[in-house]
mmCIF file with all atom_site columns, C-alpha atoms in Angstrom:
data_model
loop_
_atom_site.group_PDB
_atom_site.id
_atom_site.type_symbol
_atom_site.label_atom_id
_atom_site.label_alt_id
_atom_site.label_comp_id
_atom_site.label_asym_id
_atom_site.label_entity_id
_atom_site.label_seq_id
_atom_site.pdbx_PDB_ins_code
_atom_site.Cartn_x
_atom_site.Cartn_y
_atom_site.Cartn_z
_atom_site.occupancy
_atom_site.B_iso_or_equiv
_atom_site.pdbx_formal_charge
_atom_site.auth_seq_id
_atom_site.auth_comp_id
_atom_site.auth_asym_id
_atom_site.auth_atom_id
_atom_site.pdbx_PDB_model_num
ATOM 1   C CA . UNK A 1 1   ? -4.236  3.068   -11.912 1.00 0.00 ? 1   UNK A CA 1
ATOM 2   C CA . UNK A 1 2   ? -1.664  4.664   -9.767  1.00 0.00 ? 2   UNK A CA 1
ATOM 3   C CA . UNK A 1 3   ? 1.989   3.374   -10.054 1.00 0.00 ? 3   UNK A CA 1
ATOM 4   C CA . UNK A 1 4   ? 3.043   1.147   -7.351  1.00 0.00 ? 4   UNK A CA 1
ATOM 5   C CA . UNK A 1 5   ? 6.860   1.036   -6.900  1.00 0.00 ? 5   UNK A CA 1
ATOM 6   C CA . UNK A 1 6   ? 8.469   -1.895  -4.667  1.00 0.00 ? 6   UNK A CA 1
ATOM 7   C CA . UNK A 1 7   ? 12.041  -1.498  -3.314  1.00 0.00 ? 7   UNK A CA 1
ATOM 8   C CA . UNK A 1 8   ? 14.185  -3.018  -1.161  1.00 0.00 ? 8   UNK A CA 1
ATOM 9   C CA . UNK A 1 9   ? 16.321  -1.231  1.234   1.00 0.00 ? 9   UNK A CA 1
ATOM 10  C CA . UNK A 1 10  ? 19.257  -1.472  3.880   1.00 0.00 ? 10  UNK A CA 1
ATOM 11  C CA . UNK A 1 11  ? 18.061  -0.793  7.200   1.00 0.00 ? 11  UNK A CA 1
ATOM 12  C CA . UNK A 1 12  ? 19.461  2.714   8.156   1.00 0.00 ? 12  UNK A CA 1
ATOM 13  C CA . UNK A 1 13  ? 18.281  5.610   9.881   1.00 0.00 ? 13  UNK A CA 1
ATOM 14  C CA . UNK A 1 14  ? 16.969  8.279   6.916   1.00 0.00 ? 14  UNK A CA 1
ATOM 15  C CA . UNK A 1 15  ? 16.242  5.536   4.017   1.00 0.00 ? 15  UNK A CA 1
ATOM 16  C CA . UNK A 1 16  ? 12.884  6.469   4.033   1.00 0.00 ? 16  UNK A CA 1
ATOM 17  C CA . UNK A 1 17  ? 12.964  10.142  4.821   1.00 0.00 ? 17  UNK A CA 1
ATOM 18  C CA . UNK A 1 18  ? 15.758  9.996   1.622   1.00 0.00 ? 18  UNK A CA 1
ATOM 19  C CA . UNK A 1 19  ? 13.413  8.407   -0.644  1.00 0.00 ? 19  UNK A CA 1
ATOM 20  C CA . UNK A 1 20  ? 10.210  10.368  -0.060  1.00 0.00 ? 20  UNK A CA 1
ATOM 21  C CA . UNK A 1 21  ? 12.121  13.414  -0.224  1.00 0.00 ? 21  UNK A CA 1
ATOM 22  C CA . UNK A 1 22  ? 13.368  12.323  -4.154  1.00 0.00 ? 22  UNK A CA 1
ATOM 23  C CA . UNK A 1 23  ? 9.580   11.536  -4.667  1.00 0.00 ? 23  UNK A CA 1
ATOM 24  C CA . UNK A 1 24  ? 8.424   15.076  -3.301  1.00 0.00 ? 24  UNK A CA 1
ATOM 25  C CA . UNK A 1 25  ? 11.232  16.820  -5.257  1.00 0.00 ? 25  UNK A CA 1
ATOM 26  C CA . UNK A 1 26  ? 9.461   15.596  -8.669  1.00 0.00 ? 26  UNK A CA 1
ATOM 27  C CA . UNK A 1 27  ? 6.314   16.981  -7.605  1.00 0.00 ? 27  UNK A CA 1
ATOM 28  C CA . UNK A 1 28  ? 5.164   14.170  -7.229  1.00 0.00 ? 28  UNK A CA 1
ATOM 29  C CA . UNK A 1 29  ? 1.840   12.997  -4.389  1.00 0.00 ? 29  UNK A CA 1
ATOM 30  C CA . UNK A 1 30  ? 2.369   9.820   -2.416  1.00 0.00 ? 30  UNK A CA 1
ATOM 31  C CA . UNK A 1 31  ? -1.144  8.042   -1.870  1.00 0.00 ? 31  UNK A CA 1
ATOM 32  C CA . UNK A 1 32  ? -0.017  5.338   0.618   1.00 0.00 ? 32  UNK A CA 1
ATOM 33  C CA . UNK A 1 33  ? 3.780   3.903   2.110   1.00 0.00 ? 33  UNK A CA 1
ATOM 34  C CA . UNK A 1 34  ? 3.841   0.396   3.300   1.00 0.00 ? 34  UNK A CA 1
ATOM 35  C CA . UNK A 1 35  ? 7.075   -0.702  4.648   1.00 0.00 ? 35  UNK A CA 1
ATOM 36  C CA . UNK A 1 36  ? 8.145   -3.901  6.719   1.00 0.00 ? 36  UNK A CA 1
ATOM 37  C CA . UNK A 1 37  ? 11.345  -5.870  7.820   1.00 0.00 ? 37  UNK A CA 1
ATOM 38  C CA . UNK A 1 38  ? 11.880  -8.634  5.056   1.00 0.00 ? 38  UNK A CA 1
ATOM 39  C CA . UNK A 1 39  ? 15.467  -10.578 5.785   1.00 0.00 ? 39  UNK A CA 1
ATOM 40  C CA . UNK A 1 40  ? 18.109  -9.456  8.281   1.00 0.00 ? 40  UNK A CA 1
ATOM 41  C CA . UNK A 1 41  ? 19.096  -5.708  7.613   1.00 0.00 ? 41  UNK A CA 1
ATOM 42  C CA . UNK A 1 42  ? 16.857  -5.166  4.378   1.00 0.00 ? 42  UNK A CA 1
ATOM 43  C CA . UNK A 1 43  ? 13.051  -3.693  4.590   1.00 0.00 ? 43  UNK A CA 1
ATOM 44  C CA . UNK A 1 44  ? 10.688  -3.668  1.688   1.00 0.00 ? 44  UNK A CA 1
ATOM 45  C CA . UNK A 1 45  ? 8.978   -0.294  1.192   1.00 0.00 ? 45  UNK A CA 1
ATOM 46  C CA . UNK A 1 46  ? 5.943   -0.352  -1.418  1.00 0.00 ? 46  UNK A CA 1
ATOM 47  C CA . UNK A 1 47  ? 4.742   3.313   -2.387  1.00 0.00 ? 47  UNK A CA 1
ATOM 48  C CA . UNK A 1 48  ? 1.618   4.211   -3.784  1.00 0.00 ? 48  UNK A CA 1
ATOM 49  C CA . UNK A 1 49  ? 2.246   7.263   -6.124  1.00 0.00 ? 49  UNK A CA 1
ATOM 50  C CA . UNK A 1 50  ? -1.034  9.711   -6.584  1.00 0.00 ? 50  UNK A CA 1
ATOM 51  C CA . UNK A 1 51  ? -0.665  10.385  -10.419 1.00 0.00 ? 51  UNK A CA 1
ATOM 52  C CA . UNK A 1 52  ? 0.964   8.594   -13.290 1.00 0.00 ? 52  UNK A CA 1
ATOM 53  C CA . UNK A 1 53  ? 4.602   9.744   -13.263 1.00 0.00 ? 53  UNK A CA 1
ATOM 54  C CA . UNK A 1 54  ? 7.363   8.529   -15.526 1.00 0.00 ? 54  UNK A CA 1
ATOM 55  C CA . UNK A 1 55  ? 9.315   5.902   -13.732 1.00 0.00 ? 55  UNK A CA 1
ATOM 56  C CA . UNK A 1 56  ? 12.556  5.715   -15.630 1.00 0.00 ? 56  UNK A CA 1
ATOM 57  C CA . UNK A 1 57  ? 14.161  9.007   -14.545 1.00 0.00 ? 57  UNK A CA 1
ATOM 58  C CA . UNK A 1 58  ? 12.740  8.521   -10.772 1.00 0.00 ? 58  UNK A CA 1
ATOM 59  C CA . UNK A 1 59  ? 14.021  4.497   -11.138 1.00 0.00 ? 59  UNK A CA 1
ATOM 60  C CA . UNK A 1 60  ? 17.175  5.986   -12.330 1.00 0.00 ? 60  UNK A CA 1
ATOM 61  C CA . UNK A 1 61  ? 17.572  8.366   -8.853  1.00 0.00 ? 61  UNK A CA 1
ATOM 62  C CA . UNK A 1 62  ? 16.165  5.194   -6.973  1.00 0.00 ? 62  UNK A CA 1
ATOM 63  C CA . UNK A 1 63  ? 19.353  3.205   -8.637  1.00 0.00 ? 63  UNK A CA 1
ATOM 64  C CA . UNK A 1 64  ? 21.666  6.005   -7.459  1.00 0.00 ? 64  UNK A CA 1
ATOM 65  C CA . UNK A 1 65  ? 20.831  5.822   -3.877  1.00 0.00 ? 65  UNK A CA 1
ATOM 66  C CA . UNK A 1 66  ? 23.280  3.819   -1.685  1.00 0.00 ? 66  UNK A CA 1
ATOM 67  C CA . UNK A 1 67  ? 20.450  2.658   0.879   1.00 0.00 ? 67  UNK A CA 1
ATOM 68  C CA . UNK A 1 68  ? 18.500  1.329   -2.101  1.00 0.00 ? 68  UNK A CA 1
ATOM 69  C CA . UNK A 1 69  ? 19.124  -2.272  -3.113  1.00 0.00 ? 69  UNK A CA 1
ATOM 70  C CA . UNK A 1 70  ? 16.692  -2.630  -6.142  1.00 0.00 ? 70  UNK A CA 1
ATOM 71  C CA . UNK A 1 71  ? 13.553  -1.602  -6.753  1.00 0.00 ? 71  UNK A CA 1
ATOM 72  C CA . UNK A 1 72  ? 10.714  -2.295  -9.230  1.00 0.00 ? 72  UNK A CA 1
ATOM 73  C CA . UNK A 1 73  ? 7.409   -1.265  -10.921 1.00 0.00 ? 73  UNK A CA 1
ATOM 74  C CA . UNK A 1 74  ? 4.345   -3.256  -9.917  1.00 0.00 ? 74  UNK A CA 1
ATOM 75  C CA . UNK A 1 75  ? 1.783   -3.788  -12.048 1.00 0.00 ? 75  UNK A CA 1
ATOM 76  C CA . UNK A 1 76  ? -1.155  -6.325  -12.994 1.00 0.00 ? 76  UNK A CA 1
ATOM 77  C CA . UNK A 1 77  ? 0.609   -7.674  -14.997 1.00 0.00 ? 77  UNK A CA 1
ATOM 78  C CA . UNK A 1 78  ? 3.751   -8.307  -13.023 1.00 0.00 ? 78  UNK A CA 1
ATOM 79  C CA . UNK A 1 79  ? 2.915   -8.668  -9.848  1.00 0.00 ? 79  UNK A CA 1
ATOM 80  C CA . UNK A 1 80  ? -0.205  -9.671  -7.569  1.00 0.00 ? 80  UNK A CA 1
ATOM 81  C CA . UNK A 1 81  ? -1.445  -5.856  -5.798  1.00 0.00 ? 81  UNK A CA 1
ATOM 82  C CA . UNK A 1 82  ? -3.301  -5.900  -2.597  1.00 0.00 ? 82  UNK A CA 1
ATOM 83  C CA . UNK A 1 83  ? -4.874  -3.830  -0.171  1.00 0.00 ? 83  UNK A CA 1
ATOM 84  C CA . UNK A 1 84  ? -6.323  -3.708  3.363   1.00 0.00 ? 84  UNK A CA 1
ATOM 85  C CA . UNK A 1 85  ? -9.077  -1.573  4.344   1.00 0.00 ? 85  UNK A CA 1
ATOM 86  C CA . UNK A 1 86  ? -10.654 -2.254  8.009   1.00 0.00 ? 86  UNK A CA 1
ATOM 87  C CA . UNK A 1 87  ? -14.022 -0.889  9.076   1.00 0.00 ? 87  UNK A CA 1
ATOM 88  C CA . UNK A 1 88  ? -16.239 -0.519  11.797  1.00 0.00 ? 88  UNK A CA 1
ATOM 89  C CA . UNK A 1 89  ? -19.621 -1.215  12.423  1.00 0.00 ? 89  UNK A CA 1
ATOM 90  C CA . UNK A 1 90  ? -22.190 0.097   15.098  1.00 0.00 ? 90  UNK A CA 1
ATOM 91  C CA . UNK A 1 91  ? -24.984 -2.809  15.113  1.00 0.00 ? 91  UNK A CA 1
ATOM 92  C CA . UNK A 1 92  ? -27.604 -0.727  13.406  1.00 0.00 ? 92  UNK A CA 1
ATOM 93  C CA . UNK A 1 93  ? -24.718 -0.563  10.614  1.00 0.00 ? 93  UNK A CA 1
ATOM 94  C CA . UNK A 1 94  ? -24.315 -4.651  10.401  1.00 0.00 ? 94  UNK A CA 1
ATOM 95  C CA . UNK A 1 95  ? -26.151 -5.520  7.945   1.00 0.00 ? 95  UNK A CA 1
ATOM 96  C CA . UNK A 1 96  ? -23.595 -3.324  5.686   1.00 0.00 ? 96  UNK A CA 1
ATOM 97  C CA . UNK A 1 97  ? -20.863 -5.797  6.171   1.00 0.00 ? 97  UNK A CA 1
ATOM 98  C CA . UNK A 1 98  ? -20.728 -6.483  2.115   1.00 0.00 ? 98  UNK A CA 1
ATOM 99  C CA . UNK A 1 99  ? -20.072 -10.286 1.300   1.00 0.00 ? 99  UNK A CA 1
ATOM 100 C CA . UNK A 1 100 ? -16.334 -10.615 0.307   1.00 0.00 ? 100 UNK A CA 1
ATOM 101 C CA . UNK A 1 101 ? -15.820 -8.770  4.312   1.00 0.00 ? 101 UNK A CA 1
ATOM 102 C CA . UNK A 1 102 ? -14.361 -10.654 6.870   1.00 0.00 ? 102 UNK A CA 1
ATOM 103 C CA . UNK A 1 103 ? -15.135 -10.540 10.219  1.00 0.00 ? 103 UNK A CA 1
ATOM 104 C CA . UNK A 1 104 ? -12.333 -10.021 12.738  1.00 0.00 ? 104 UNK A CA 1
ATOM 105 C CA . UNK A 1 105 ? -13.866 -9.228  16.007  1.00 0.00 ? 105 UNK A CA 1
ATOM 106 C CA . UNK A 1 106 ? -17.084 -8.072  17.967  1.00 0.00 ? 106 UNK A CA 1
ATOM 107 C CA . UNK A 1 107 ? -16.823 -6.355  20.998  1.00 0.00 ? 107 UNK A CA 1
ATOM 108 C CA . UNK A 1 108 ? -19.384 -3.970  22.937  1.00 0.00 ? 108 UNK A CA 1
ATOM 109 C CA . UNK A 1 109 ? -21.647 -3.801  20.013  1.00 0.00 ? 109 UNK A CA 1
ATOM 110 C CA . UNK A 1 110 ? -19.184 -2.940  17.361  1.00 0.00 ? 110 UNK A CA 1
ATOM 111 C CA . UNK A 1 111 ? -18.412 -5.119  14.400  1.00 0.00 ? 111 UNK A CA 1
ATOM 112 C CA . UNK A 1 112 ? -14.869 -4.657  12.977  1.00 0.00 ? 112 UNK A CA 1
ATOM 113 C CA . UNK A 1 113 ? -14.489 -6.541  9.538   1.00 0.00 ? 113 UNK A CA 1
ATOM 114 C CA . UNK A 1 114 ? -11.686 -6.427  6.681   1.00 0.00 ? 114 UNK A CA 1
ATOM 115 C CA . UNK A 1 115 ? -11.922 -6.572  3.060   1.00 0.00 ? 115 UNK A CA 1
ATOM 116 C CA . UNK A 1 116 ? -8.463  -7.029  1.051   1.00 0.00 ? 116 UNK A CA 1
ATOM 117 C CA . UNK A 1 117 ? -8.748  -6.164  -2.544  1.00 0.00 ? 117 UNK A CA 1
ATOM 118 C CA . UNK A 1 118 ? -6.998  -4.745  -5.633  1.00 0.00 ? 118 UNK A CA 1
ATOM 119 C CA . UNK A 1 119 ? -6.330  -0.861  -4.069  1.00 0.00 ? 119 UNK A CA 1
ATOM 120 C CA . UNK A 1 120 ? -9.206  0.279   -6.783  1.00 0.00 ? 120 UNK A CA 1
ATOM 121 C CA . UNK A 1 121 ? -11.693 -1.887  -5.362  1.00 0.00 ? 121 UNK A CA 1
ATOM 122 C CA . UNK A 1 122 ? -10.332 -0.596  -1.955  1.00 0.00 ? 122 UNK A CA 1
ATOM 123 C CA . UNK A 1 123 ? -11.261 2.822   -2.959  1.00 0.00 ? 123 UNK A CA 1
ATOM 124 C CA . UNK A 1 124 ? -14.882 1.604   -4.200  1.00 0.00 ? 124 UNK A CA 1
ATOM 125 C CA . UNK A 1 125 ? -15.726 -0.324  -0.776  1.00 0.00 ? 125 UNK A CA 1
ATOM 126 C CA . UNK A 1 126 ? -14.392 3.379   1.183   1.00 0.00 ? 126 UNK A CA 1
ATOM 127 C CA . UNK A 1 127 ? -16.576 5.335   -0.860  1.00 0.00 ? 127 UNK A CA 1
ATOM 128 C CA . UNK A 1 128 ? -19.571 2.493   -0.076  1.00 0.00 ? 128 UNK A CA 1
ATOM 129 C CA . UNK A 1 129 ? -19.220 2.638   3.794   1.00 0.00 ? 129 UNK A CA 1
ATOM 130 C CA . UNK A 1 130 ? -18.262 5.769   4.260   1.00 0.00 ? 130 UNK A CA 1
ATOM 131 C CA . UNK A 1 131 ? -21.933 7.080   2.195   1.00 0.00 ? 131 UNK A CA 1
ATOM 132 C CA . UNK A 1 132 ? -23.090 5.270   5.301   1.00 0.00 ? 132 UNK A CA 1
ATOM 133 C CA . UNK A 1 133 ? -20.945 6.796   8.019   1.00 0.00 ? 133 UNK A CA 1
ATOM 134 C CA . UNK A 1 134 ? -19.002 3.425   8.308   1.00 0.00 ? 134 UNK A CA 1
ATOM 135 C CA . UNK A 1 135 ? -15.373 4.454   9.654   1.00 0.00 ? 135 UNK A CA 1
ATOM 136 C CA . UNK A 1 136 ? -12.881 3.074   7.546   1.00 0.00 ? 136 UNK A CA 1
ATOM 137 C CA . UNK A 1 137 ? -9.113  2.408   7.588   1.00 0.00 ? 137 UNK A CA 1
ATOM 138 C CA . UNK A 1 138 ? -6.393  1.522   4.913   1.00 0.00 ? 138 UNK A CA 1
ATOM 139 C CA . UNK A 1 139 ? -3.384  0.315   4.775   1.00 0.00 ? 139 UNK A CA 1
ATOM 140 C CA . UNK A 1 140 ? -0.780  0.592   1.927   1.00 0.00 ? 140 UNK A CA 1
ATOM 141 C CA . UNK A 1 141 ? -0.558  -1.207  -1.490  1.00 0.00 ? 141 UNK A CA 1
ATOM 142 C CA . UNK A 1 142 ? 1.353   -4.144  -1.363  1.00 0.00 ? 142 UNK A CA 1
ATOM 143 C CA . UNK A 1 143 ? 2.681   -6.011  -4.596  1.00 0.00 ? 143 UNK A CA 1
ATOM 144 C CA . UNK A 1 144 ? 4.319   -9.594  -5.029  1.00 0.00 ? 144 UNK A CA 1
ATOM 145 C CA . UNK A 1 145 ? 6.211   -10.751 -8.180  1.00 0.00 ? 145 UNK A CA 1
ATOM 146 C CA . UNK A 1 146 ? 3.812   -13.130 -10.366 1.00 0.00 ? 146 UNK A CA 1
ATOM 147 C CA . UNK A 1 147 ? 7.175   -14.891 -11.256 1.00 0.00 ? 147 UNK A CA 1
ATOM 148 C CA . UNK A 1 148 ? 10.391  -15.248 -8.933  1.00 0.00 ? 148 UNK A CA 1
ATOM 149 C CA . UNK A 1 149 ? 12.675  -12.675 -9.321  1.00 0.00 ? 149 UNK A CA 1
ATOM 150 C CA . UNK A 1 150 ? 13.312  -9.166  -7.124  1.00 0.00 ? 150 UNK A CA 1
ATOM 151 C CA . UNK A 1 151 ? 14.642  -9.871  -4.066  1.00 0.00 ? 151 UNK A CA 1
#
C-alpha cells in the first residue's frame, strides 16, 4: 500500500506548491492530491505517495513548515481510506456496471455510475472497466481518524 499523508494547512497562496516541492525534492512520485476547505482559514490536503518512503524525515520537514499545522500518516489501521472513481457507460457497456456501483445519472444513452472503495480496490475496478474501454475517473485518497484526534 502506498502511504497516505493527511495535513492540515493555513490557507495561503504557495502552501501547496511548498509542500509538493519538499515531496519532489526526496525523489519522491505523488499518485493522487486531494485538498478541500475544512474550518475558516485551514484546508486539509491528503497525498497519495507512489512508493513506500520513510515518513519521519519528510514528517520532520512537514513540522518545519510555517503553513503546515499538523499532519499525519494514514493507515488501516488508523484511519478509515477512501476513494472515488466515476465511470461511464455507453448502453452496450451497461451491463458492466459491477454491483457495489452506484448510479448517478443517465443522460443521452450514457450511464455514469461511482464506486468508492479502499484506493486498492479503486485500482482493481480501473483495471476491470478500462479492459472494456469503460472511461474512468479518480479522485484522491481521502483518510479519516478511526479515533478523535488530528484536527
Amino acid at each position: 500500500m502506498a502511504n497516505i499523508i493527511r495535513m492540515w494547512v493555513y490557507d495561503r497562496p504557495g502552501v501547496l506548491d511548498r509542500i509538493t516541492g519538499l515531496i519532489r525534492r526526496h525523489g519522491v512520485n505523488i499518485n493522487t492530491v486531494t485538498s478541500g476547505h475544512v474550518a475558516e482559514g485551514t484546508s486539509q490536503i491528503t497525498i497519495s505517495l507512489g512508493e513506500p518512503v520513510r515518513l519521519d524525515a519528510l514528517g520532520d520537514r512537514f513540522s518545519e513548515m510555517n503553513s503546515v499545522r499538523h499532519w499525519e500518516k494514514c493507515t488501516p489501521a488508523t484511519h478509515i481510506i477512501r476513494e472515488l472513481l466515476l465511470a461511464r457507460f455507453t448502453a452496450e457497456q451497461k451491463d458492466l456496471i459491477d454491483v457495489d456501483m452506484r448510479v448517478v445519472r443517465e443522460e443521452d444513452g450514457m450511464t455514469f455510475a461511482e464506486y468508492v472503495g479502499e484506493p486498492c480496490a479503486v485500482d482493481a475496478m480501473i483495471k476491470k472497466l478500462q479492459s472494456r474501454d469503460v472511461i474512468c475517473t479518480r479522485a484522491g485518497a481521502l483518510g479519516l481518524a478511526l479515533k478523535e484526534g488530528g484536527m
